[in-house]
XYZ file of C-alpha atoms in Angstrom:
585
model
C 6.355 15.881 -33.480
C 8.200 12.858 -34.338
C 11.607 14.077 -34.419
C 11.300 16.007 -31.222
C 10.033 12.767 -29.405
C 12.873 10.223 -30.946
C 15.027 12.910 -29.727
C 13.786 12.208 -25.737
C 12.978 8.283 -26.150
C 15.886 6.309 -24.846
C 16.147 4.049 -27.717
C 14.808 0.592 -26.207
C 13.691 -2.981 -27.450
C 9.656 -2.979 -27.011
C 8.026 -6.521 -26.197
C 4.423 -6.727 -26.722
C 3.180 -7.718 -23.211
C -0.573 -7.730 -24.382
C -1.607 -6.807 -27.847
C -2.678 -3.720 -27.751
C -3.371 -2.937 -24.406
C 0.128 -2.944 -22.561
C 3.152 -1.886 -23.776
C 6.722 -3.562 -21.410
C 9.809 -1.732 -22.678
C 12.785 -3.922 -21.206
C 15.968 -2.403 -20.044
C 17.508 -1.074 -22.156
C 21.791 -0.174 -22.682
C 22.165 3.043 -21.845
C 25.387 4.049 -24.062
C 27.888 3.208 -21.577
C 27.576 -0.242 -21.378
C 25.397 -0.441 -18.727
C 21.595 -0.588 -18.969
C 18.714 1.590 -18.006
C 16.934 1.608 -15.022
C 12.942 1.953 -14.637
C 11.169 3.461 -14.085
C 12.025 6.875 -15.422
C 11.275 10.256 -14.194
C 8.417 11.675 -16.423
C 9.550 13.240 -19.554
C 8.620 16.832 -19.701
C 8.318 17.365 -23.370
C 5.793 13.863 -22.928
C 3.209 15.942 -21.103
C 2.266 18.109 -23.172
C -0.723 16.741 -24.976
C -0.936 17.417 -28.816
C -3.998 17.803 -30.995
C -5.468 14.548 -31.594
C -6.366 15.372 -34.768
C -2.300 16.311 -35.672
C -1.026 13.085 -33.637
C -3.594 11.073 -35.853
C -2.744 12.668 -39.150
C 1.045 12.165 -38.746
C 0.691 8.237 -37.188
C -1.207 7.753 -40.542
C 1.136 8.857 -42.979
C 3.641 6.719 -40.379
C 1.755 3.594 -41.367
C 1.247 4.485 -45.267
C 4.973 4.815 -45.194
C 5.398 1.761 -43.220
C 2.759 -0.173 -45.164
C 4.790 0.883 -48.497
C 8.254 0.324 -47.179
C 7.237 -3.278 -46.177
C 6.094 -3.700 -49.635
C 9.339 -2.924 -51.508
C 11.350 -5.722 -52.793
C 14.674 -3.663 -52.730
C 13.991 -2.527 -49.193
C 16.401 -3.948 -46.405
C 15.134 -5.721 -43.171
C 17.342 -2.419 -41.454
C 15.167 -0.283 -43.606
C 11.951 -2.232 -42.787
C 12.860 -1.691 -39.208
C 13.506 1.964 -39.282
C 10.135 2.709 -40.989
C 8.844 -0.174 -38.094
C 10.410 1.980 -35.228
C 8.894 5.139 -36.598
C 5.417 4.444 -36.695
C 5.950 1.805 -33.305
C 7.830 5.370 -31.380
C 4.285 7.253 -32.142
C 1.794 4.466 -30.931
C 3.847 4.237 -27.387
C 3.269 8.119 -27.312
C -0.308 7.898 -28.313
C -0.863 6.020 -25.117
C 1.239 7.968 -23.284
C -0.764 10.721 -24.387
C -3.799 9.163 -23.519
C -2.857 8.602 -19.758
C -2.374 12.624 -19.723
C -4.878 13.404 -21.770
C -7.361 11.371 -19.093
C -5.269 12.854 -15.885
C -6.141 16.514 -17.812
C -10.025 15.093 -18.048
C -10.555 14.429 -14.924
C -9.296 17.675 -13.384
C -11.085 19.811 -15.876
C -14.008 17.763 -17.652
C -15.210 21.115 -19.274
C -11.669 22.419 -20.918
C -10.704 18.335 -22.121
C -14.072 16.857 -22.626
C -13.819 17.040 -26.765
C -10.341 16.679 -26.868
C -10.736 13.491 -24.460
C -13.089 11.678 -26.351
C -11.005 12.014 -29.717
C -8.000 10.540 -28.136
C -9.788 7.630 -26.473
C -10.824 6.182 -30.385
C -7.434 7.557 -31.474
C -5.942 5.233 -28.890
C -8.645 2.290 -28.858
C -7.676 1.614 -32.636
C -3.818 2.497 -32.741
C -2.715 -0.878 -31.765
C -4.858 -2.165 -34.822
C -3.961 0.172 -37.395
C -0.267 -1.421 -36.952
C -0.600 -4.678 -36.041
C -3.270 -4.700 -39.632
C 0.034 -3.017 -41.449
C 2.457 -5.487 -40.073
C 0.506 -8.550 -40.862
C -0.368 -7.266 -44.601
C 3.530 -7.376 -44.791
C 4.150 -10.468 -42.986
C 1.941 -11.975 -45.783
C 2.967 -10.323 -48.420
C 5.944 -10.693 -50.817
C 8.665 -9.498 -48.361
C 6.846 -11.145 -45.659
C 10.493 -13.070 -45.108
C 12.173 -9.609 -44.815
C 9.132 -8.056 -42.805
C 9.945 -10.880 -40.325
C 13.558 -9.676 -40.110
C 12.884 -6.870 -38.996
C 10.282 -6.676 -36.241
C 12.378 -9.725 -35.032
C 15.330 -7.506 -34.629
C 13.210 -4.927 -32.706
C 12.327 -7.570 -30.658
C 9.036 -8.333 -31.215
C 7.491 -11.975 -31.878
C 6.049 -11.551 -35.742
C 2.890 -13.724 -34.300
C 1.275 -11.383 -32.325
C 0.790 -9.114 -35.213
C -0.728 -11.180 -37.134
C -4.473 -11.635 -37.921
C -5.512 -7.863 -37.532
C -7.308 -5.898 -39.858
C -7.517 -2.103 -39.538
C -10.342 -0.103 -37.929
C -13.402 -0.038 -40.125
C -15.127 3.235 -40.409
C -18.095 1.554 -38.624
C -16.177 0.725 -35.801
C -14.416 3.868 -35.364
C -18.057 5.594 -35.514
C -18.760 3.491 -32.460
C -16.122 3.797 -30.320
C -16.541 7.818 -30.706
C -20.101 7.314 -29.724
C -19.294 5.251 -26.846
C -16.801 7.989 -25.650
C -19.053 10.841 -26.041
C -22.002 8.899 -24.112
C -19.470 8.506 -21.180
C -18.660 12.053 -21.370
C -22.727 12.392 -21.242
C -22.167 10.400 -17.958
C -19.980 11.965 -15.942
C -21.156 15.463 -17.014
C -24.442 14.035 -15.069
C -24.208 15.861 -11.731
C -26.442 15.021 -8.935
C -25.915 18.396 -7.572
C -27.658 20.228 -10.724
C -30.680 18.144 -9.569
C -33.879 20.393 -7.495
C -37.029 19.604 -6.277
C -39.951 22.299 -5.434
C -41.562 21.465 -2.124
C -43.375 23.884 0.319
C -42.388 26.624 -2.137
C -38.919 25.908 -1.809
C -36.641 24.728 -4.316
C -34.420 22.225 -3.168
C -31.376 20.462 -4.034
C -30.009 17.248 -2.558
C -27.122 19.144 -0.689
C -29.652 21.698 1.092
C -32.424 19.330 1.893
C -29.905 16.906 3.880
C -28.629 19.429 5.584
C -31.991 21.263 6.397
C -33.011 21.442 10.407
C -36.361 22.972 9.127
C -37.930 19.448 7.328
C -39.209 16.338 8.911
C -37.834 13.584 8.117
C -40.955 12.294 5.847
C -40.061 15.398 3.496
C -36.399 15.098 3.579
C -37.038 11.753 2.450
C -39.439 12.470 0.206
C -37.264 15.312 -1.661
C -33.836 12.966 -1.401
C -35.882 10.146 -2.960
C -37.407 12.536 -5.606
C -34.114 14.556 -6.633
C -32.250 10.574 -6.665
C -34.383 8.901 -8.749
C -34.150 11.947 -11.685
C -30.759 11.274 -11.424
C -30.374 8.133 -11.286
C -33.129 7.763 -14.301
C -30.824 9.945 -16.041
C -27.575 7.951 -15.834
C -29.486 4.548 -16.463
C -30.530 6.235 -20.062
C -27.167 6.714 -21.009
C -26.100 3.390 -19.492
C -28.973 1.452 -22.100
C -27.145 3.881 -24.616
C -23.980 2.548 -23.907
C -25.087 -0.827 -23.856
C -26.805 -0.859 -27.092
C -23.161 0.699 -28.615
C -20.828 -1.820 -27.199
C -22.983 -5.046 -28.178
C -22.657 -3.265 -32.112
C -19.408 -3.380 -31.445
C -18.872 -6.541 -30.000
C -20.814 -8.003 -33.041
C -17.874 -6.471 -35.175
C -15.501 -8.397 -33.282
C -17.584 -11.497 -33.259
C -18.900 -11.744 -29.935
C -22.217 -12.359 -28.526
C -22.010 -9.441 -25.957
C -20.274 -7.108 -25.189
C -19.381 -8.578 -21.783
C -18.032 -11.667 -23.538
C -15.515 -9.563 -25.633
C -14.683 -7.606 -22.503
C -13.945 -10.351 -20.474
C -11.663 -12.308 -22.796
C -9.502 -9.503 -24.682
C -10.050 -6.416 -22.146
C -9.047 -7.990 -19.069
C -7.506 -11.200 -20.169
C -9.966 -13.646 -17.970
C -9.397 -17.372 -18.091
C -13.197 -18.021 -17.255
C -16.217 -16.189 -18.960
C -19.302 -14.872 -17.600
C -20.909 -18.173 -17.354
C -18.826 -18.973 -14.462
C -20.324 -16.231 -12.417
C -23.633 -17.617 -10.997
C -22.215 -18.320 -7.782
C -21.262 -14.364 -7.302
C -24.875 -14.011 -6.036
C -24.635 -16.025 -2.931
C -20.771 -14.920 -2.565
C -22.585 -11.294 -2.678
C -25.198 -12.037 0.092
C -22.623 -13.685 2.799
C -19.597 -10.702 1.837
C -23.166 -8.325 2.919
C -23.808 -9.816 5.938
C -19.917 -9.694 7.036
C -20.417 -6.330 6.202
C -23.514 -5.524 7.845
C -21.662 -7.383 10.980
C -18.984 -4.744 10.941
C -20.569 -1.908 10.072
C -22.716 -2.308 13.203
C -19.633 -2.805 14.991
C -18.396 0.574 13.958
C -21.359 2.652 15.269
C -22.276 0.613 18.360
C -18.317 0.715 19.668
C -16.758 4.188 19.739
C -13.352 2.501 19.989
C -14.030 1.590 16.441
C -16.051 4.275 15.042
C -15.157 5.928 11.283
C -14.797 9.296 13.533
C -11.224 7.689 15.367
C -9.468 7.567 12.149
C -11.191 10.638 10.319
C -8.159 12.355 10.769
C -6.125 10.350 8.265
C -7.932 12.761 6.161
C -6.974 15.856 7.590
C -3.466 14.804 7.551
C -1.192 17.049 5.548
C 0.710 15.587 2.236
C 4.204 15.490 3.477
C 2.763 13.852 6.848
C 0.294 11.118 4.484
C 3.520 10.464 3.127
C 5.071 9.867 6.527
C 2.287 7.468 7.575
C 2.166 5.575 3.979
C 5.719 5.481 3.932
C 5.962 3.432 7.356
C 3.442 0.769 6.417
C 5.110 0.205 2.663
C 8.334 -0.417 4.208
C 6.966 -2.620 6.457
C 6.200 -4.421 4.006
C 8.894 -4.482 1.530
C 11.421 -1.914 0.447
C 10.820 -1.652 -3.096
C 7.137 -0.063 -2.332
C 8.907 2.512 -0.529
C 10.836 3.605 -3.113
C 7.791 3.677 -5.633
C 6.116 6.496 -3.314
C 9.379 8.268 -3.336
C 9.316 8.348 -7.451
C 5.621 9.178 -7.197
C 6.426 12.341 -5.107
C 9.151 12.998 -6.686
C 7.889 13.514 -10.260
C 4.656 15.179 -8.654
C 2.726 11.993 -10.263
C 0.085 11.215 -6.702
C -2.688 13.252 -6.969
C -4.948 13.958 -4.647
C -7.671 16.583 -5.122
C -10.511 16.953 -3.105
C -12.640 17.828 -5.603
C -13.490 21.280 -5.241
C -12.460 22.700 -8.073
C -15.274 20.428 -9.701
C -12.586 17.379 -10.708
C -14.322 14.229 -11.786
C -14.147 12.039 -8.488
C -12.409 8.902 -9.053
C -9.547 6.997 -8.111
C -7.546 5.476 -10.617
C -3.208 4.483 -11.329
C -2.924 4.907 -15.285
C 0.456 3.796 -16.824
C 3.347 5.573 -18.430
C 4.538 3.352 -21.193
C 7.455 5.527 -21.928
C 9.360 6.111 -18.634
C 7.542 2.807 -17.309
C 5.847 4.632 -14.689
C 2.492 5.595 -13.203
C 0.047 8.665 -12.168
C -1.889 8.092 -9.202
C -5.753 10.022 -9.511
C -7.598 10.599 -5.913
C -10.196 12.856 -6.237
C -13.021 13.281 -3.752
C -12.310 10.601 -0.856
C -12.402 11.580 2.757
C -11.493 10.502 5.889
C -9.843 7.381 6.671
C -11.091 6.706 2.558
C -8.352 8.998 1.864
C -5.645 7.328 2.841
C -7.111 3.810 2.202
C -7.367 4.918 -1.629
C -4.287 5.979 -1.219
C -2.973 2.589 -0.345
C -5.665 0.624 -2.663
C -3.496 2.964 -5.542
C 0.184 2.178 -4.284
C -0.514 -1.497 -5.263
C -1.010 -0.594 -8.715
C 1.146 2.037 -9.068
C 3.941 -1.066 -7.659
C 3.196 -3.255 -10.054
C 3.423 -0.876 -12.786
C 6.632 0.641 -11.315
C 8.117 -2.569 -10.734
C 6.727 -4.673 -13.338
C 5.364 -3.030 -16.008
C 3.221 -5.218 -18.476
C 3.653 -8.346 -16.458
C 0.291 -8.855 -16.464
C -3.310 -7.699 -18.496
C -5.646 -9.590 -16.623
C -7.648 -7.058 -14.398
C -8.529 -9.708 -12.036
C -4.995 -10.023 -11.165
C -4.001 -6.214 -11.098
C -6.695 -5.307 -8.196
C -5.272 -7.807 -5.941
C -2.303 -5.458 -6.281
C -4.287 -3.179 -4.716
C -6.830 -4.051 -2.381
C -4.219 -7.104 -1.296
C -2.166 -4.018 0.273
C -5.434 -2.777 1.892
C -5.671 -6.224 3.463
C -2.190 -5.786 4.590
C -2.793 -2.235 5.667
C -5.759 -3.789 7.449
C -3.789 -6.502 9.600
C -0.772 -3.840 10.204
C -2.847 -0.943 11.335
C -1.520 -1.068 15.043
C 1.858 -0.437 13.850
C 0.874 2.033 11.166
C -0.897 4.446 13.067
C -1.432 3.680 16.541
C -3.792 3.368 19.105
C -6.829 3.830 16.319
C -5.678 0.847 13.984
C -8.076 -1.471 15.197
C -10.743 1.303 13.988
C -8.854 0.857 10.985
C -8.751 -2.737 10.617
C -12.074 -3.147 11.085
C -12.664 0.082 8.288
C -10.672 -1.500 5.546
C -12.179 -5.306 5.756
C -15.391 -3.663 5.547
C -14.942 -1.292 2.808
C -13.614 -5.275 1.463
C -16.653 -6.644 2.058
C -18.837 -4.023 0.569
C -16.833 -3.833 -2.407
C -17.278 -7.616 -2.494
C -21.168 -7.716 -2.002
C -22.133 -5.094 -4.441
C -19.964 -5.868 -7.617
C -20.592 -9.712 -7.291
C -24.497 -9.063 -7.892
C -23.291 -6.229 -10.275
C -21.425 -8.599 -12.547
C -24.538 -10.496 -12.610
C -26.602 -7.552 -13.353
C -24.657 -6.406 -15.846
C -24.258 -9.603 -18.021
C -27.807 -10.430 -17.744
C -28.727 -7.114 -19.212
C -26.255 -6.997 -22.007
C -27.229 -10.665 -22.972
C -30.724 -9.191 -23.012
C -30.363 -6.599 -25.384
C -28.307 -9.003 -27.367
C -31.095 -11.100 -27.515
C -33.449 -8.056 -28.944
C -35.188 -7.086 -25.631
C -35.531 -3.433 -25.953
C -34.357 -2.030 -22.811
C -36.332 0.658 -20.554
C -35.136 2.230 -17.481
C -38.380 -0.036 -15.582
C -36.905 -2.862 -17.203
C -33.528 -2.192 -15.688
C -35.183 -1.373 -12.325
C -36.969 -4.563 -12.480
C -34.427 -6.639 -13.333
C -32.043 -5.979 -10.846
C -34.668 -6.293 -8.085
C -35.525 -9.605 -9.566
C -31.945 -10.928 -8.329
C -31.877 -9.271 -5.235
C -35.049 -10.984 -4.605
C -33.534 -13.978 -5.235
C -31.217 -14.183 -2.680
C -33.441 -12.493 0.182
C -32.206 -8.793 -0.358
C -34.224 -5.562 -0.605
C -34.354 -1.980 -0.768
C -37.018 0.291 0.879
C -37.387 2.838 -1.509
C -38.067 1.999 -5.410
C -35.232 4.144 -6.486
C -32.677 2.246 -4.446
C -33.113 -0.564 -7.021
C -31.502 2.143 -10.041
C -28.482 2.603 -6.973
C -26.293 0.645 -9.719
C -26.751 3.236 -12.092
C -24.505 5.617 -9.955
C -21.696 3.341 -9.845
C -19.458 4.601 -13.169
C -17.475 1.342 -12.483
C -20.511 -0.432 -13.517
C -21.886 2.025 -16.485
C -18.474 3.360 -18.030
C -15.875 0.315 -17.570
C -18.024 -2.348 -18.726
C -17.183 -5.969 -18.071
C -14.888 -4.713 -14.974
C -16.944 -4.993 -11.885
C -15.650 -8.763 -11.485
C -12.232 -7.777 -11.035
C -13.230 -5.912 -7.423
C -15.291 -9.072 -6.463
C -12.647 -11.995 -7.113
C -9.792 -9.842 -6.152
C -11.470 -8.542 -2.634
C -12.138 -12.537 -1.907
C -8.569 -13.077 -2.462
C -7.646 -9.970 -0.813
C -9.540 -11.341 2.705
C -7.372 -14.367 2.256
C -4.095 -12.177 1.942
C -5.639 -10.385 5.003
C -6.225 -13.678 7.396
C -3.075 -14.877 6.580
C -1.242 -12.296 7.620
C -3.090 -12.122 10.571
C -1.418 -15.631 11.544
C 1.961 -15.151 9.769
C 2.637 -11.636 8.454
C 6.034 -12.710 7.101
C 4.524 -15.149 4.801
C 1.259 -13.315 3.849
C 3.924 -10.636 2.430
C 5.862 -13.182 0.754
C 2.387 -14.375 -0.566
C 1.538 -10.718 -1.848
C 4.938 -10.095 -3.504
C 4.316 -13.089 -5.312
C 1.433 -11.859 -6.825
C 2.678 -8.347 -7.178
C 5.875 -9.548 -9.075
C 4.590 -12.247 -10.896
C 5.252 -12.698 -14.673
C 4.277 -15.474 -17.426
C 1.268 -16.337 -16.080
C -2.630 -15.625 -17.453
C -5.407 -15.349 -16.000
C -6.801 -15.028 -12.419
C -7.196 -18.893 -11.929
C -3.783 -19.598 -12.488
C -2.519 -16.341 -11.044
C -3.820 -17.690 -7.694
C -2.785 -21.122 -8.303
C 0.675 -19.846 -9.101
C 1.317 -18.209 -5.622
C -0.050 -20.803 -4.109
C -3.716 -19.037 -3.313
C -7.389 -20.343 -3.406
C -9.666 -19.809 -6.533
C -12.268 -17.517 -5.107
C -14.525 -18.753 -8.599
C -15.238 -21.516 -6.214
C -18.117 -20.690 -3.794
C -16.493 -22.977 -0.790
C -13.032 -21.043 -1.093
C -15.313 -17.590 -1.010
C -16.901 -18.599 1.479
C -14.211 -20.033 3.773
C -12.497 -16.201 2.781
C -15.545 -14.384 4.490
C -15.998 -16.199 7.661
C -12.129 -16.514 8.398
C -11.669 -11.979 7.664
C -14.213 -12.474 10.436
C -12.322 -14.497 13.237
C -9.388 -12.893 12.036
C -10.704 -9.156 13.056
C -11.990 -10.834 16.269
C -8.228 -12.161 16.848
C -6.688 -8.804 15.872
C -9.299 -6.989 18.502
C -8.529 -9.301 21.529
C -4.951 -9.612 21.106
C-alpha cells in the first residue's frame, strides 16, 4: 500500500494543527517553482478503503521501523526523516480512510458496520502510536538527531512529546465504544409494533391510520416510542459507563471533562454551563413565538418553501449558488469543487442510509464530503447551507481551528445569513424562510443547552458510582426541566433525548450547537442592520487562524461571549425584532 500511495501524495510539509485530531498540509512547491493549490480534487486511488486489519499491520511495522531507526547512533537526521515521512504518509491516509470509511457507513450500515468500527480505534489511537514513537526518540540518545529531523519536515518536536502508546486496555474500550454506537444506530424505530384491537401496528401505520381515534393513536405512538426510546437510553448508560473508563485512563474525572478540553478544544469546562438552562427556556419561548407564527400565517407557513425540497440537484445548486456569492466569492467556488468531485451528498434515505448530516475532512487533498441524508423540505436545503459553512472552512482553511464551538458557527452563521438574505435568494417565500431558519436556531438552541446539562450531570453521576437505570435517566432529566417551568405530557417525552444521536454518540458535543446558534442570532441581527458588515463579521470567523477557543474566537472578530447569560439573552430578543423588521420592511 505504501508505495502506491507515496506515488499519488504530492510531497508536502505537514504542520500539526491539533494533535491528533487535524491534520493542515501547507502549500506545497509543486516542481515548477510554483506551489500547490488547495484544495485538491479527490484522489481516486484514496477512496478505496483497505482492510483495517492490513492498513494496521503495515502502520505498525512503519513505527517499529521508525522507533528503531530513531534509535541508531549511525543513522542521519535525512534518514530519521525518511523513516519519519513513511510512517507520518500512512497516518494522514488512515484518516483519510476513515472519512470514507464513515461516508461508506452511513450509506450502507449493514455491508461497513464491522469494518467501520475497526477503523474508528484504528484511527482514534494512530496519532498516539506516533507521537509515543517520536517522543521515545526525542528522549532518547539521538534525541538531538530525532529533533533534526521532524524539524526539517516541519513539525514543532513539542507537540510530540509526552505521549505514550495505546494500552491494550484502552484500545479494548474504544472498540467497545464503537460497537455500542453501531448498537445505536442499528436501533430503528420502524422495527418497533404494537398489538392493539388485533392489529399489529407500527409507528408509520398507526399515524397514518383514518380508522383510530385519536386516544389509540396516541396510545400506540406513545407505546411503540417509549420501547424505543428505552432501547437507545440502554445503550446510551452503556456508552457512558465506557467513556468515563476511558476518561479515567486519561486522567479525567468524566468523560465530558476530557471531551471538552482535548476533543473540541474548549477554553471553559462544563462548570461554566449552568446558565444554559435559562438560555434554553428563553431560545424555547422565541421558538414557540415563531413556530405559532408559521401555522397561524399562511404567508409564512413550512408548506411556502416545501418546494426547496423538491428542487432538482442542478437547480439546488442554482439557488445555493446565488446566496454563497452573495456573500463572498470564495464560497462559490467551494460548491463548484464539491460538485465537481461528486463530494455533496444528498440521499433521501430510502435505500435505508443512516440519516445524518455531517462535512468530514480530506486531509490529503485538503478537502471535504458533504453527508445529507433524510432532510426534507425547506430542511433540505437549509442543511445544505448549515454544511457549506463547514465544508468552507475546511476548503479554505483547513486545520485553522479544533475547537467545535468555533466550527458550527461556520455553519449555522451561514444559516443566519441565509436567514436575513432569503428575499433575494428565493423570492417572494423568503420571509417564510427567514422566519424557518431562526427557528430551526432557536430550537437547536433550547434543546442542546438543557442537553449539555443533562448530559454532564449524568456522566458526573456515574462517575460518582450512581448506578444508572433508564428511570433514573427519565427522572433526571425531568428534574431540570422542572426547574425552569418546562414539561412534557406524556412520560416518554422525558427519554425524547435519547433519540438525539448528537447527544448519545458524540458525547461532550451538544454545546457546540447551543453557543454557536447564540452567536449565530447575533451574525443574523446584524446583518439585518448592515449586511456588508455582518459578512465581514462571518468571514472573520470563517477564516480565522491562531486563535483557541470559543471565548476568544468571538472576542477576536469582535463578537459577544454567548457563555454570558446577558449577551444570550440580548441575542434572543434582538433575532426577534430583527424578523419583525425583515417582515414589515
Amino acid at each position: 500500500m505504501k508505495d502506491k500511495i507515496i506515488a499519488v501524495i504530492i510531497a508536502v510539509i505537514v504542520v500539526v494543527a491539533a494533535v491528533g485530531a487535524y491534520v493542515a498540509l501547507s502549500d506545497s512547491d509543486d516542481g515548477n517553482g510554483g506551489s500547490t493549490e488547495y484544495p485538491l480534487d479527490v484522489i481516486a486511488e484514496l477512496r478505496e478503503v483497505p482492510s483495517a486489519e492490513e492498513t494496521e499491520t503495515e502502520y505498525t511495522a512503519s513505527l517499529e521501523i521508525l522507533a528503531e531507526t530513531f534509535s541508531d547512533t549511525t543513522a542521519t537526521a535525512d534518514e530519521m526523516e525518511t523513516a519519519f515521512s513513511d510512517s507520518y504518509t500512512i497516518y494522514v491516509c488512515i484518516v483519510e480512510w476513515d472519512t470514507w470509511i464513515t461516508i461508506d457507513y452511513y450509506l450502507d450500515q449493514e455491508t461497513y458496520g464491522a469494518e467501520y468500527t475497526l477503523w474508528t480505534t484504528l484511527t482514534a489511537t494512530a496519532f498516539k502510536n506516533l507521537a509515543s514513537v517520536v517522543s521515545d526518540g526525542l528522549d532518547g540518545s539521538c534525541g538531538t538527531t530525532v529533533d533534526a529531523a521532524i524539524r526539517s519536515y516541519g513539525f514543532d518536536p513539542e507537540e510530540f512529546r509526552g505521549y505514550d502508546s495505546a494500552t491494550a486496555e484502552e484500545t479494548a474500550l474504544l472498540t467497545r465504544i464503537s460497537g455500542l454506537e453501531d448498537d445505536y444506530y442499528a436501533i430503528d424505530l420502524g422495527d418497533y409494533t404494537y398489538t392493539y384491537g388485533g392489529t399489529t401496528w407500527t409507528y408509520a401505520t398507526a399515524s397514518a391510520s383514518t380508522t383510530l381515534t385519536s386516544a389509540e393513536q396516541a396510545t400506540i405512538i406513545s407505546a411503540i416510542v417509549e420501547d424505543y426510546y428505552t432501547d437507545c437510553a440502554e445503550v446510551y448508560i452503556d456508552l457512558i459507563e465506557a467513556r468515563n473508563d476511558l476518561a479515567e485512563i486519561y486522567g479525567y474525572d468524566t468523560y465530558i471533562d476530557y471531551a471538552y478540553k482535548e476533543t473540541y478544544s474548549r477554553d471553559y469546562t462544563p462548570d461554566d454551563i449552568d446558565g444554559m438552562l435559562q438560555v434554553g427556556v428563553l431560545s424555547a419561548s422565541l421558538y414557540s413565538t415563531l413556530n405559532r407564527m408559521m401555522t397561524t400565517d399562511q404567508s409564512l407557513s413550512s408548506d411556502t418553501i416545501s418546494w426547496l425540497g423538491d428542487l432538482s440537484y442542478n437547480d439546488t445548486l442554482v439557488y445555493l449558488d446565488r446566496f454563497l456569492s452573495g456573500v463572498d466569492s470564495d464560497l462559490s467556488g467551494v460548491l463548484d469543487y464539491l460538485d465537481r468531485n461528486g463530494t455533496l451528498l444528498v440521499e433521501d434515505g430510502s435505500g435505508g442510509q443512516i440519516t445524518a448530516g455531517f462535512t468530514a475532512s480530506l486531509p490529503v487533498e485538503r478537502g471535504a464530503v458533504v453527508y445529507l441524508c433524510g432532510y426534507s423540505g425547506y430542511n433540505e436545503f437549509r442543511g445544505l447551507v448549515h454544511e457549506l459553512g463547514h465544508a468552507s472552512n475546511t476548503c479554505l482553511n483547513f486545520g485553522s481551528t479544533s475547537c467545535m464551538d468555533v466550527r458550527e458557527i461556520h455553519s449555522s452563521g451561514l444559516e443566519a445569513l441565509l436567514a436575513a438574505s432569503a428575499s433575494d435568494v428565493i423570492g417572494d417565500s423568503g420571509d417564510a424562510l427567514t422566519v424557518a431558519v431562526i427557528a430551526s436556531l432557536a430550537n437547536t438552541i433550547s434543546t442542546t443547552s438543557i442537553f449539555a446539562v443533562f448530559e454532564a450531570q449524568v456522566y458526573e453521576m456515574e462517575a460518582s458510582g450512581t448506578e444508572l437505570t433508564v428511570d433514573l435517566l427519565r427522572s433526571t432529566y425531568k428534574d431540570l426541566l422542572d426547574s425552569v417551568g418546562l414539561s412534557y405530557s406524556s412520560s416518554y417525552g422525558y427519554l425524547s433525548w435519547a433519540g438525539s444521536s448528537n447527544l448519545v454518540v458524540d458525547a461532550g458535543y451538544v454545546v457546540s450547537y447551543a453557543v454557536s446558534g447564540l452567536s449565530s442570532l447575533e451574525i443574523f441581527v446584524d446583518a439585518v442592520e448592515n449586511w456588508d458588515a455582518a459578512v465581514d463579521e462571518y468571514m472573520d470567523i470563517l477564516n480565522q487562524t491562531g486563535v483557541s477557543g470559543y471565548s476568544a474566537a468571538v472576542e477576536a472578530a469582535g463578537m459577544l461571549d454567548m457563555l454570558e447569560t446577558d449577551n444570550a439573552t440580548a441575542a434572543i430578543t434582538t433575532a426577534y425584532y430583527a424578523i419583525q423588521y425583515i417582515l414589515s420592511s
